[in-house]
Coordinates of C-alpha atoms and ligand atoms in Angstrom, one line a residue:
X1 CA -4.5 54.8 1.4
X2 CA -4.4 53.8 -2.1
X3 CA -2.5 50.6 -2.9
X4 CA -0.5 51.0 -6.3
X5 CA -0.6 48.0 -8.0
X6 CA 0.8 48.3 -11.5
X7 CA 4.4 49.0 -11.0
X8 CA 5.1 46.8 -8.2
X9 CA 3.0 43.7 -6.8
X10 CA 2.6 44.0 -2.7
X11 CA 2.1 40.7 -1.4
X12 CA -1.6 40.4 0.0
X13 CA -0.4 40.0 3.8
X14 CA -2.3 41.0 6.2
X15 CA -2.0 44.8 7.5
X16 CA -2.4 43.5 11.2
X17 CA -1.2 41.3 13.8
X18 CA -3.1 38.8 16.0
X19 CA -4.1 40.0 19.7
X20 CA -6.6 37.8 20.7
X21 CA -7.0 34.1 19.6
X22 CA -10.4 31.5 20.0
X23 CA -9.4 27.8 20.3
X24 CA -11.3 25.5 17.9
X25 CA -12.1 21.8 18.5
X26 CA -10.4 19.4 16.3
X27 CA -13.2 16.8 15.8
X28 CA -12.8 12.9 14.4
X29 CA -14.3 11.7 11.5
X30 CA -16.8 9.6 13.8
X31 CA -18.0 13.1 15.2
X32 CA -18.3 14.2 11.9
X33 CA -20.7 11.6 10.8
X34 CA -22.6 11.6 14.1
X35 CA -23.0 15.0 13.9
X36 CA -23.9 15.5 10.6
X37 CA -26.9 12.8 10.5
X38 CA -28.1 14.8 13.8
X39 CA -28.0 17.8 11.8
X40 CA -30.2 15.9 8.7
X41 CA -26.9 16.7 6.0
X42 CA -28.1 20.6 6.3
X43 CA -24.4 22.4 7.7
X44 CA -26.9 25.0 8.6
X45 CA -28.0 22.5 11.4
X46 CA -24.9 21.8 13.0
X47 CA -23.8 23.4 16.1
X48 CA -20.4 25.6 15.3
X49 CA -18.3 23.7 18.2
X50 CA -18.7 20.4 15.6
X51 CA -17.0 22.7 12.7
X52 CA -13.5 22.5 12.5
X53 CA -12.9 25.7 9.9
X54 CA -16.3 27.7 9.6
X55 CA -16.8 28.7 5.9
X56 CA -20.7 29.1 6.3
X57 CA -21.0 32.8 5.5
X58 CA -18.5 36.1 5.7
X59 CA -21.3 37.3 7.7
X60 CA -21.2 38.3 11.1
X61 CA -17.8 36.1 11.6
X62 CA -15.7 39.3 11.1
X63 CA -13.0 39.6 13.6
X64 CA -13.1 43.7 15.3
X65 CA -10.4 45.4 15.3
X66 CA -8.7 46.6 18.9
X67 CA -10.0 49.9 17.6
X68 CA -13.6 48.4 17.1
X69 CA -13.6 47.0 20.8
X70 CA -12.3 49.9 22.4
X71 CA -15.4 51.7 20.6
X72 CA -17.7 49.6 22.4
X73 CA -16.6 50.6 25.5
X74 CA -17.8 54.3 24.7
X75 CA -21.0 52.4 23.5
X76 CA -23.7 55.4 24.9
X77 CA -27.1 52.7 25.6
X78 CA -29.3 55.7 26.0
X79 CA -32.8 54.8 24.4
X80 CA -32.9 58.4 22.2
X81 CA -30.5 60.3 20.9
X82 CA -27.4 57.9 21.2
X83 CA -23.8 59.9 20.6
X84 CA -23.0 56.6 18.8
X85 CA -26.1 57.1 16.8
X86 CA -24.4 60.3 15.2
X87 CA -20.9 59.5 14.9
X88 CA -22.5 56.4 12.9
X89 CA -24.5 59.3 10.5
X90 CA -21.6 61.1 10.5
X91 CA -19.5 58.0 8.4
X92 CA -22.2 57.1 6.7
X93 CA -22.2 60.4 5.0
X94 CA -18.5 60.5 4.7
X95 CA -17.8 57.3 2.9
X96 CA -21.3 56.2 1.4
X97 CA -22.7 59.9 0.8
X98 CA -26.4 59.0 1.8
X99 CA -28.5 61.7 3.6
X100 CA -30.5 59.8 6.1
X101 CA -29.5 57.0 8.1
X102 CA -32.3 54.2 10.0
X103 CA -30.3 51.8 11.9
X104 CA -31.7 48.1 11.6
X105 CA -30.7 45.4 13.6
X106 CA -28.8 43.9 10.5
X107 CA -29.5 43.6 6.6
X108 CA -32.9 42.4 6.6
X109 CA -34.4 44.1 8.6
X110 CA -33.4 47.4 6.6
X111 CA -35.4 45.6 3.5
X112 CA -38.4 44.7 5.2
X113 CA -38.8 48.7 6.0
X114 CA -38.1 49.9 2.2
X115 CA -39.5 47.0 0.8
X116 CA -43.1 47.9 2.7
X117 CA -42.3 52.1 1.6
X118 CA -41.6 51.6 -2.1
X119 CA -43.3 48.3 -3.1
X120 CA -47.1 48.1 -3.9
X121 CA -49.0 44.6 -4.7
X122 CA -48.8 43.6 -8.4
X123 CA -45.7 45.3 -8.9
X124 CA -42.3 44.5 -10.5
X125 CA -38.9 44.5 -8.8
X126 CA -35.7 43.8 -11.3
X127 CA -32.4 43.2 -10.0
X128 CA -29.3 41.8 -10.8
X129 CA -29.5 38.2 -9.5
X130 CA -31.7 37.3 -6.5
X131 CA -30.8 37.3 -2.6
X132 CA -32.6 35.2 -0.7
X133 CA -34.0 38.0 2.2
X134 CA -34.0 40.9 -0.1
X135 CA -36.2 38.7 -2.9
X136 CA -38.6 37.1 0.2
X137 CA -39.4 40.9 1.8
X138 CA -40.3 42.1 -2.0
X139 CA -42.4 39.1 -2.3
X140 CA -44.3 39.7 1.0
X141 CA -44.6 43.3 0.0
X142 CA -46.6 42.1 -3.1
X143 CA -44.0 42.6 -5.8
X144 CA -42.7 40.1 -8.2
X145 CA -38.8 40.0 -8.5
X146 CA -37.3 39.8 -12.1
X147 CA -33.6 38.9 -12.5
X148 CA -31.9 41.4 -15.0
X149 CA -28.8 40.5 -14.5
X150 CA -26.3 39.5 -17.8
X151 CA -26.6 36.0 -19.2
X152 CA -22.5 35.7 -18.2
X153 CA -23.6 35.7 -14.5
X154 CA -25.4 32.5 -14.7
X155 CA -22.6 30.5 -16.2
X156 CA -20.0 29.5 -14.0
X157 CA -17.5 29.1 -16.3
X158 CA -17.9 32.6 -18.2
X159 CA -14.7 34.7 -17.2
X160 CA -16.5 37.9 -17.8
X161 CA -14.6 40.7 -15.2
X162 CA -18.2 42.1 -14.5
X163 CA -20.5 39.2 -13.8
X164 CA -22.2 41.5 -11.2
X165 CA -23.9 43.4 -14.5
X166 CA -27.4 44.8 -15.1
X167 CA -28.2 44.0 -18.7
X168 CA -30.1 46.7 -19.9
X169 CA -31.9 45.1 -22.4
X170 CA -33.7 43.5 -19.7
X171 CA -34.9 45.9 -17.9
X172 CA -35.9 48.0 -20.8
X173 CA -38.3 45.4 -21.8
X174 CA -39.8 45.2 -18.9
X175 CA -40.6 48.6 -18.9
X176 CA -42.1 48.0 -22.4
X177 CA -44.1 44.9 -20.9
X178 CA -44.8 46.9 -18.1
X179 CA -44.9 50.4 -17.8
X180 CA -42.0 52.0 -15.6
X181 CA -45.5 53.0 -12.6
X182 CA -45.2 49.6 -12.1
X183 CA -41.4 49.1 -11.6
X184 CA -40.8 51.3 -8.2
X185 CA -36.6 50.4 -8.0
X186 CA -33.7 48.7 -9.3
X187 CA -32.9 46.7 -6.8
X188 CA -29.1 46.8 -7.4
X189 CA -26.4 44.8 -5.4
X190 CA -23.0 45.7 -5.8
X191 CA -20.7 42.2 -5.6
X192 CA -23.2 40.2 -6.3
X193 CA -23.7 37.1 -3.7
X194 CA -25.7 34.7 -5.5
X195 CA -23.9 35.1 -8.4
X196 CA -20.0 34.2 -6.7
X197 CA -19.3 37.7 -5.3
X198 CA -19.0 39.1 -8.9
X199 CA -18.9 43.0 -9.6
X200 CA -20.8 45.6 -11.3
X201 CA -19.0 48.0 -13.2
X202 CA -18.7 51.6 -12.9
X203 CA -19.6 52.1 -16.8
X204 CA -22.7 49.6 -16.1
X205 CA -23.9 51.8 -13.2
X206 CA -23.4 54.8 -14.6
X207 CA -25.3 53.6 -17.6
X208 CA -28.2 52.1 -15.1
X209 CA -28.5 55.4 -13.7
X210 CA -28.8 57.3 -17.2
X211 CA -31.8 54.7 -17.9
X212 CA -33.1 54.8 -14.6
X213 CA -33.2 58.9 -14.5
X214 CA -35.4 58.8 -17.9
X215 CA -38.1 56.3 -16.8
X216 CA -37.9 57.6 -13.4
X217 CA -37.3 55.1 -11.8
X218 CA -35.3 54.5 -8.4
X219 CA -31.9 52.6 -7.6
X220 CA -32.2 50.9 -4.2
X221 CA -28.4 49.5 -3.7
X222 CA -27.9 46.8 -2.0
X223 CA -24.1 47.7 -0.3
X224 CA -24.0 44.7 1.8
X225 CA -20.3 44.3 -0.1
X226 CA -19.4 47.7 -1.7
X227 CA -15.6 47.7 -0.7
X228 CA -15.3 44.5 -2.5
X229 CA -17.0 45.4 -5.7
X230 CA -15.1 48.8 -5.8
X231 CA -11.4 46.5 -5.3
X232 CA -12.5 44.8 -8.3
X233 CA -13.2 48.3 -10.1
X234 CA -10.2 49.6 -9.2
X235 CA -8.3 46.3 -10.7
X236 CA -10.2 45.6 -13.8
X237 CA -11.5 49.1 -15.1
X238 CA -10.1 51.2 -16.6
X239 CA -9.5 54.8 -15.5
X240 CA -9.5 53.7 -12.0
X241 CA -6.6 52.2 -10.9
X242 CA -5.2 55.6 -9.2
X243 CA -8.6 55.9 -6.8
X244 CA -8.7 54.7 -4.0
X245 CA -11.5 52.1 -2.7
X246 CA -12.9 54.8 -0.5
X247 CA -13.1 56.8 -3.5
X248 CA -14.8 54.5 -5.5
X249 CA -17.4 53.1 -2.9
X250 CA -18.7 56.9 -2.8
X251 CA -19.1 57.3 -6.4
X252 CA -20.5 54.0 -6.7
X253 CA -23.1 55.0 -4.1
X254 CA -23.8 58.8 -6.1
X255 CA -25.4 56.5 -8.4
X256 CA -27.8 54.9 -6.2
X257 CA -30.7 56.7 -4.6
X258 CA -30.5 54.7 -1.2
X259 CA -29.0 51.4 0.0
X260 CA -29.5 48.5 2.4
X261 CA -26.5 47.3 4.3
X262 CA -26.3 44.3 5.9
X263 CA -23.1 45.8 8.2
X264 CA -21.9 41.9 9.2
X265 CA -19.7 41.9 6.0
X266 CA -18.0 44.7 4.3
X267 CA -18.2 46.8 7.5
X268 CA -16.7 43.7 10.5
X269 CA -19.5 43.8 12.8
X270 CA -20.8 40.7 14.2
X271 CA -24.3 42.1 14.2
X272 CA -26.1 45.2 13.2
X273 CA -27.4 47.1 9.7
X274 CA -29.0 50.3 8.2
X275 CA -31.3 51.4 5.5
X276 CA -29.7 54.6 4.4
X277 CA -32.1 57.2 1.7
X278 CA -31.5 60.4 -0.2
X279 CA -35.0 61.0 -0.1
X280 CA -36.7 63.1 2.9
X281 CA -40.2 61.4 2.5
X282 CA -39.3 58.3 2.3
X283 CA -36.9 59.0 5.3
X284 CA -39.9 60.0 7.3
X285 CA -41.7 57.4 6.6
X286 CA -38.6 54.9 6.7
X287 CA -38.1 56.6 10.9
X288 CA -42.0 56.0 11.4
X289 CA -41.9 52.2 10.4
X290 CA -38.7 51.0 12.1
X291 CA -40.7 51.6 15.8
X292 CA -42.6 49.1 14.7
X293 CA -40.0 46.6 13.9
X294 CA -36.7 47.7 14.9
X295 CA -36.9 50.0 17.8
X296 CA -36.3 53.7 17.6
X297 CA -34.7 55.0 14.6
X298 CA -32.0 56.4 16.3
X299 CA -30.7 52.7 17.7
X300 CA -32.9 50.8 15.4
X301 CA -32.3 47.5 17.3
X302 CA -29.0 48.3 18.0
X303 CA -26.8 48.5 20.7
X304 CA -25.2 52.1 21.2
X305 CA -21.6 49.7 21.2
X306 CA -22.9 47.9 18.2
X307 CA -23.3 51.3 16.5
X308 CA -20.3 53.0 17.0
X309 CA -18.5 48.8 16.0
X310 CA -19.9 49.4 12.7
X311 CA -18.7 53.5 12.6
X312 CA -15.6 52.5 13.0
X313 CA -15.5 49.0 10.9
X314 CA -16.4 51.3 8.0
X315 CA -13.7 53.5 7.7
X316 CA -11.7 50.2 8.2
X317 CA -13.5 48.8 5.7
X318 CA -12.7 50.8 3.0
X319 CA -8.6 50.9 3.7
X320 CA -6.6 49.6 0.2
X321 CA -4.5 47.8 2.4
X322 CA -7.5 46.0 4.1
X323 CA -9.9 44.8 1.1
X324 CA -6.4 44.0 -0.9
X325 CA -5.6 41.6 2.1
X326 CA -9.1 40.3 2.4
X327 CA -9.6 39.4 -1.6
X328 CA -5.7 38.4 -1.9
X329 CA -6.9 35.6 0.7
X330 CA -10.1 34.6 -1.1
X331 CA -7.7 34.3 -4.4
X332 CA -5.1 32.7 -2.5
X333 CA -8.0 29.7 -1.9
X334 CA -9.3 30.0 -5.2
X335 CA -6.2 29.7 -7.1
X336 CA -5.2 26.6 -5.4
X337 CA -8.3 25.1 -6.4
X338 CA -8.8 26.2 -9.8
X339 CA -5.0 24.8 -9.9
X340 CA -5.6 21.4 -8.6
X341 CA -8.6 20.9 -11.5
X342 CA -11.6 21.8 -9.0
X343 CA -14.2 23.0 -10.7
X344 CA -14.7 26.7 -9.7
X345 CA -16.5 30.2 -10.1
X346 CA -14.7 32.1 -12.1
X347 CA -13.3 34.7 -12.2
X348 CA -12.7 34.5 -8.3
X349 CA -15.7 36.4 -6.2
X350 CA -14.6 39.0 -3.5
X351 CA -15.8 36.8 -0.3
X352 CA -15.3 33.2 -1.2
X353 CA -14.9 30.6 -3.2
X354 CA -18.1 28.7 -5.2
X355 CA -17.4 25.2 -6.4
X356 CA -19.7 24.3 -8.8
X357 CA -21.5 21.0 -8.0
X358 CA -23.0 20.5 -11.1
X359 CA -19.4 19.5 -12.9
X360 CA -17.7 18.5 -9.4
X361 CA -20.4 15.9 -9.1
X362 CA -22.1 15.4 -12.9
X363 CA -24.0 11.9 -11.8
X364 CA -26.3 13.9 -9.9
X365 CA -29.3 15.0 -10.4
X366 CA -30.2 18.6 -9.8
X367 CA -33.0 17.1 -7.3
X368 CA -30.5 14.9 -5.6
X369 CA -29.2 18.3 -4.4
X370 CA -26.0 18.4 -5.5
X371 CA -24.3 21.4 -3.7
X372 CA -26.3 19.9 -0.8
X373 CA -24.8 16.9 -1.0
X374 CA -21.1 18.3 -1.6
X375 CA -21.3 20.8 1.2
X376 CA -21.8 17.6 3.6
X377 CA -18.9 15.5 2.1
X378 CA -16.7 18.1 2.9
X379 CA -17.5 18.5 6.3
X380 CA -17.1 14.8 6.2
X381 CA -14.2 15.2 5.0
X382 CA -12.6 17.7 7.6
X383 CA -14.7 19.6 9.5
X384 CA -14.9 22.4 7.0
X385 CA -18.5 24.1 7.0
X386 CA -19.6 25.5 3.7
X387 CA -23.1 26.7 2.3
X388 CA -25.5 25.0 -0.3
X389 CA -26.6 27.8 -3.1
X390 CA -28.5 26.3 -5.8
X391 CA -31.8 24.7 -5.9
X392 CA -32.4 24.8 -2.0
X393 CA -31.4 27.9 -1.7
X394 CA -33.5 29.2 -4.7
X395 CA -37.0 27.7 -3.3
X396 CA -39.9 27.2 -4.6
X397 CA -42.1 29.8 -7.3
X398 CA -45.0 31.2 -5.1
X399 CA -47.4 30.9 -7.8
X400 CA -47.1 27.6 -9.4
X401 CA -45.7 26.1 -6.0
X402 CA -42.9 24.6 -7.9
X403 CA -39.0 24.6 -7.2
X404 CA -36.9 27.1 -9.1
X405 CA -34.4 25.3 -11.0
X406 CA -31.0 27.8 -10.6
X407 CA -28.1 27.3 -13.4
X408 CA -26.3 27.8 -10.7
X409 CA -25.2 25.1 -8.3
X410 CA -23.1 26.3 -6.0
X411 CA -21.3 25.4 -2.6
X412 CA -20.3 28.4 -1.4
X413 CA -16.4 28.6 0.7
X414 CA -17.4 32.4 2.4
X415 CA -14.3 33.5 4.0
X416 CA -14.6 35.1 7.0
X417 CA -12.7 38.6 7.3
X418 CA -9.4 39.0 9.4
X419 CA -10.1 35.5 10.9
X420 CA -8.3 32.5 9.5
X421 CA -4.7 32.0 8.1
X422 CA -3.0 30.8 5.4
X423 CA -2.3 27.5 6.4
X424 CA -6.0 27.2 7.1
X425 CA -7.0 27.7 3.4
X426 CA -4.5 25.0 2.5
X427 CA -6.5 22.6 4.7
X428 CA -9.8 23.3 3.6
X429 CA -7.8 23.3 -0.5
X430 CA -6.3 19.6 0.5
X431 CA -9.9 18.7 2.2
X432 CA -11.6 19.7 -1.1
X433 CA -9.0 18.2 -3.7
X434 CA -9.4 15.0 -1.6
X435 CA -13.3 14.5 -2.4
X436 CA -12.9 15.9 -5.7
X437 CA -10.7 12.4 -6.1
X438 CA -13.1 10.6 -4.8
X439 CA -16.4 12.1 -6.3
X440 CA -18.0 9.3 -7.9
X441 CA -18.5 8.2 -4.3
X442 CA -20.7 11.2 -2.6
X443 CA -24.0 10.0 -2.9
X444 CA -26.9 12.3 -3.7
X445 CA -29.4 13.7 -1.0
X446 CA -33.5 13.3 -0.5
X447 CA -35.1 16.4 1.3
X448 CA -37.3 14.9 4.2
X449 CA -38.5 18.4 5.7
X450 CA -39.0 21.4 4.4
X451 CA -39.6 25.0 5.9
X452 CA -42.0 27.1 4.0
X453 CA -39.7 30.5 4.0
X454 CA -36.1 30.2 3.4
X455 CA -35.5 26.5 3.5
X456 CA -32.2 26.1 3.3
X457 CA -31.7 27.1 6.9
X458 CA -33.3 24.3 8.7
X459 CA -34.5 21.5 5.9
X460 CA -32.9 18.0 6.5
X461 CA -32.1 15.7 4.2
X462 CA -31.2 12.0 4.0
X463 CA -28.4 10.4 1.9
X464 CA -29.7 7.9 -0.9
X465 CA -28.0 4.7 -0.2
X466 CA -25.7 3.6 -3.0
Ligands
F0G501 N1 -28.0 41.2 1.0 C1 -26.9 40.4 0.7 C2 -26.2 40.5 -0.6 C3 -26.5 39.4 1.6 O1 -25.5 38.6 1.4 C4 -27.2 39.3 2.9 C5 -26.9 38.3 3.8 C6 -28.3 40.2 3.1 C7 -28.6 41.1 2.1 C8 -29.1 40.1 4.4 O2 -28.4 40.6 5.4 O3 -28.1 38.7 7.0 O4 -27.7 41.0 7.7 O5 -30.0 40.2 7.3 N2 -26.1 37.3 3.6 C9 -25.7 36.3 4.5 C10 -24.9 35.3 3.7 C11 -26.7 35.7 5.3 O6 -24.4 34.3 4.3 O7 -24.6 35.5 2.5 P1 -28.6 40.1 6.9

C-alpha cells in the first residue's frame, strides 16, 4: 500500500507485533576485553554470544515473518522441479519483472555464475562504487573494475540526495579509452553499500540506460537493496511521491537487463539468493553453470523452505508500511547521532548508520586502521558489534600488490530488519556518544595477519600501545 507522506507525517512504528523473542547475554567489560584480544580486534572474529547488540551486517539477521515460517513448512525438498521453485519465479516476475530466475545459495554465488558468462580476461567492468564479492568474482573472471560512481559519493560529508549515482562522464570515457567490446556491463547497485546505503536516482538510471542502449552495452543490477533505494526515490524525486515502493522497484529493474540478489537483505531471509536475466542465452548458459557450483538451477543450493522464505519476504519486502518502518529506524539512530556531534554519513543510508573514522578519530593514521580501531572501542564500550569499511575492507591492488587507500573510512552500524527496538538504538547512540568523548584515547591498530581474499573477515590486529 502506498504510504502518503506529504499531507500528514505517520510515525515510522513498526507495522507488526513481536511473537517470538531470542534472549541475549549481557556481557561485562572484562568479557569484552578478553574477548576481543581473542578475536585479534577484528568484530568479524568474535563469536555472536560475546555481542551484546549485533550491528555487523543487515544481512541474513532479518527476523521472518509468522507468514515466512509457516511457508517453510510447505517447503517441497524435492531435488527437481520444486513447487517452491515456481512460486519463487512467479514473484520474481511480479515485483522485479525479470524473465529467468537461477536460484543461488545467497548473493555471491549468483555473481560468480554472471561474472564467469559475461566477463572475458582484459576486460573492463564500471560500477558505481565497489562491493567487496561482486568486485573479487570480476577480478577472478579477468576483468578490471572501474568505479564510476559521482565524486559526492566519496565524501562523507556531501548531502547530495543521490550519492548512489553513476556519473556518466565516467563511463563515457572509458568507452573512449576503451572501446564499449571491452566493457561487457554496468555493474549497477541500487543503494549503494560501500558508499553508506545511498540511492540512485530514477532520472540517473534512466539516463544510464539511454547511454548504455547506444554503446550496447549491458546493465547487470545489483538489487541486493532495491526496496530501499526506491523509499528514497519515492521521498526525494520528484514525480514519485504517489507510487508505491513496489511500483518503483519494477521500473527500476525495466532498466536493468538482469540482477544479482543477495535475498539476506531487502527480501528477510536468513540465507539464500538468485541471479535473475532477461536474456535466453545467457539463461541457458547461467542454468548449465550453477550444477557446477550451486546445485540444480531449480533449487540452486537452496532449500525448497528457504525458497518459498524468500517468495514470500519479497512481497513483504516491498510493503510502504514495511521499508518506511525499516529506514524511519535507521534515521531514528542516525539523527541521534548526527544530533549529539558524531561525525556521520550523510544524508542517512537505508540500512545503517556509517560513522566516519577519519573525523571521529583525526590522530590516526589511515594505516593505524582507523574504522578498525573504532569498531573495537565500541564493542569495548558496550557490546555493540559494528563493521570496519575503509582501508581493510578495500584490500590490496592485484597488480602493484599495494593497499587501496578508500576516501572513505567507515564503521558501518547495519541495522538488522524487524529485529531490535527503539530503546536498543538509544544504547548503541549513548555507547557511541560515550567514545566519541573520549576519542583521543582509542589507540590505533597494527594488522598482524592477513588473508589473501577478503581480509577483513578474519585479519587480526594488535593495538599500538600508547
Ligand atoms: N552485493 C551487495 C551490495 C552486498 O551488500 C552483499 C553482501 C553482496 C552483494 C553479497 O551477497 O553476502 O549474499 O553473498 N553484503 C553483506 C554485508 C555481506 O554485510 O554488507 P552475499
Amino acid at each position: 500500500m502506498a504510504v502518503q507522506l506529504k499531507n500528514k507525517r505517520p510515525s515510522w512504528a513498526e507495522p507488526y507485533k513481536i511473537k517470538v523473542v531470542e534472549l541475549v547475554r549481557m556481557t561485562s567489560p572484562e568479557d569484552r576485553r578478553k574477548a576481543l584480544e581473542a578475536a585479534g580486534y577484528n568484530t568479524f572474529l568474535l563469536r555472536s554470544g560475546q555481542v551484546y547488540i549485533d550491528l555487523l551486517t543487515d544481512s541474513g539477521t532479518s527476523a521472518m515473518s509468522d507468514r515466512q515460517w509457516a511457508g517453510m513448512m510447505l517447503g517441497d525438498e524435492a531435488y527437481a522441479g520444486s513447487e517452491n521453485f515456481y512460486h519463487l519465479e512467479a514473484v520474481i516476475r511480479k515485483y522485479y519483472g525479470y524473465r529467468h530466475v537461477i536460484p543461488t545459495h545467497q548473493g555471491r554465488g549468483a555473481e560468480n555464475i554472471i561474472s564467469q558468462i559475461l566477463i572475458k580476461p582484459g576486460d573492463i567492468v564500471p560500477g558505481n562504487m565497489y562491493f567487496t564479492t561482486t568486485r573479487l568474482h570480476q577480478e577472478l573472471a579477468g576483468g578490471t573494475f572501474a568505479d564510476i560512481i559521482i565524486d559526492e559519493a566519496h565524501d562523507p560529508r556531501s548531502e547530495f540526495p543521490f550519492k548512489g549515482n553513476v556519473d556518466l562522464a565516467k563511463l563515457d570515457a572509458l568507452v573512449k579509452q576503451h572501446g564499449a567490446k571491452k566493457i561487457p556491463y554496468v555493474s549497477l547497485a541500487t543503494s549503494v553499500n560501500m558508499a553508506g546505503g545511498q540511492p540512485v536516482s530514477m532520472q540517473n538510471l534512466k539516463e544510464l540506460y539511454r547511454y548504455t542502449r547506444k554503446h550496447g552495452i549491458r546493465i547487470i543490477h545489483d538489487m541486493t537493496r532495491v526496496a530501499e533505494n526506491a523509499w528514497f526515490i519515492k521521498q526525494r524525486e520528484k514525480g514519485y511521491a504517489k507510487k508505491s515502493v513496489a511500483e518503483i522497484v519494477r521500473e527500476i529493474c525495466s532498466y536493468t537487463d538482469g540482477a544479482t540478489m543477495s535475498a539476506k537483505k531487502d527480501a528477510l531471509v536468513n540465507i539464500g539468493g538468485f541471479l535473475a536475466v532477461n536474456d535466453r542465452k545467457i539463461y541457458q548458459e547461467a542454468s548449465n553453470l550453477v550444477v557446477v557450483y550451486e546445485g540444480l538451477h531449480t533449487y540452486g543450493g537452496l532449500a525448497g523452505r528457504d525458497m518459498e522464505a524468500i517468495a514470500i519476504g519479497i512481497t513483504e519486502s516491498v510493503d510502504d508500511y514495511h521499508i518506511h518502518a525499516r529506514i524511519g529506524q535507521v534515521e531514528y539512530l542516525g539523527n541521534k547521532l548526527r544530533d549529539a556531534g558524531v561525525p556521520i554519513v550523510l544524508p542517512i543510508g537505508g540500512h545503517g548508520i556509517f560513522l566516519d573514522a577519519r573525523r571521529f578519530l583525526p590522530h590516526l593514521k589511515q594505516l593505524e586502521f582507523p574504522a578498525q580501531a573504532l569498531a573495537a572501542a565500541i564493542y569495548l564500550d558496550s557490546g555493540v558489534r559494528s563493521m570496519e569499511r575503509g582501508i581493510v575492507s578495500a584490500g590490496r591492488n592485484k597488480e602493484t600488490g599495494d593497499h587501496y587507500y578508500p576516501p572513505l573510512e567507515l564503521v558501518r552500524l547495519t541495522i538488522p530488519r524487524r529485529v531490535y527496538t527503539q530503546a536498543h538504538m538509544d544504547v548503541v547512540a549513548e555507547s557511541i556518544e560515550r567514545v566519541y568523548r573520549r576519542r583521543r584515547s582509542v589507540p590505533g591498530l597494527k594488522m598482524i595477519y592477513e588473508p589473501k581474499y577478503l581480509r577483513f573477515f578474519q585479519a587480526r590486529f594488535k593495538p599500538f600501545s600508547k
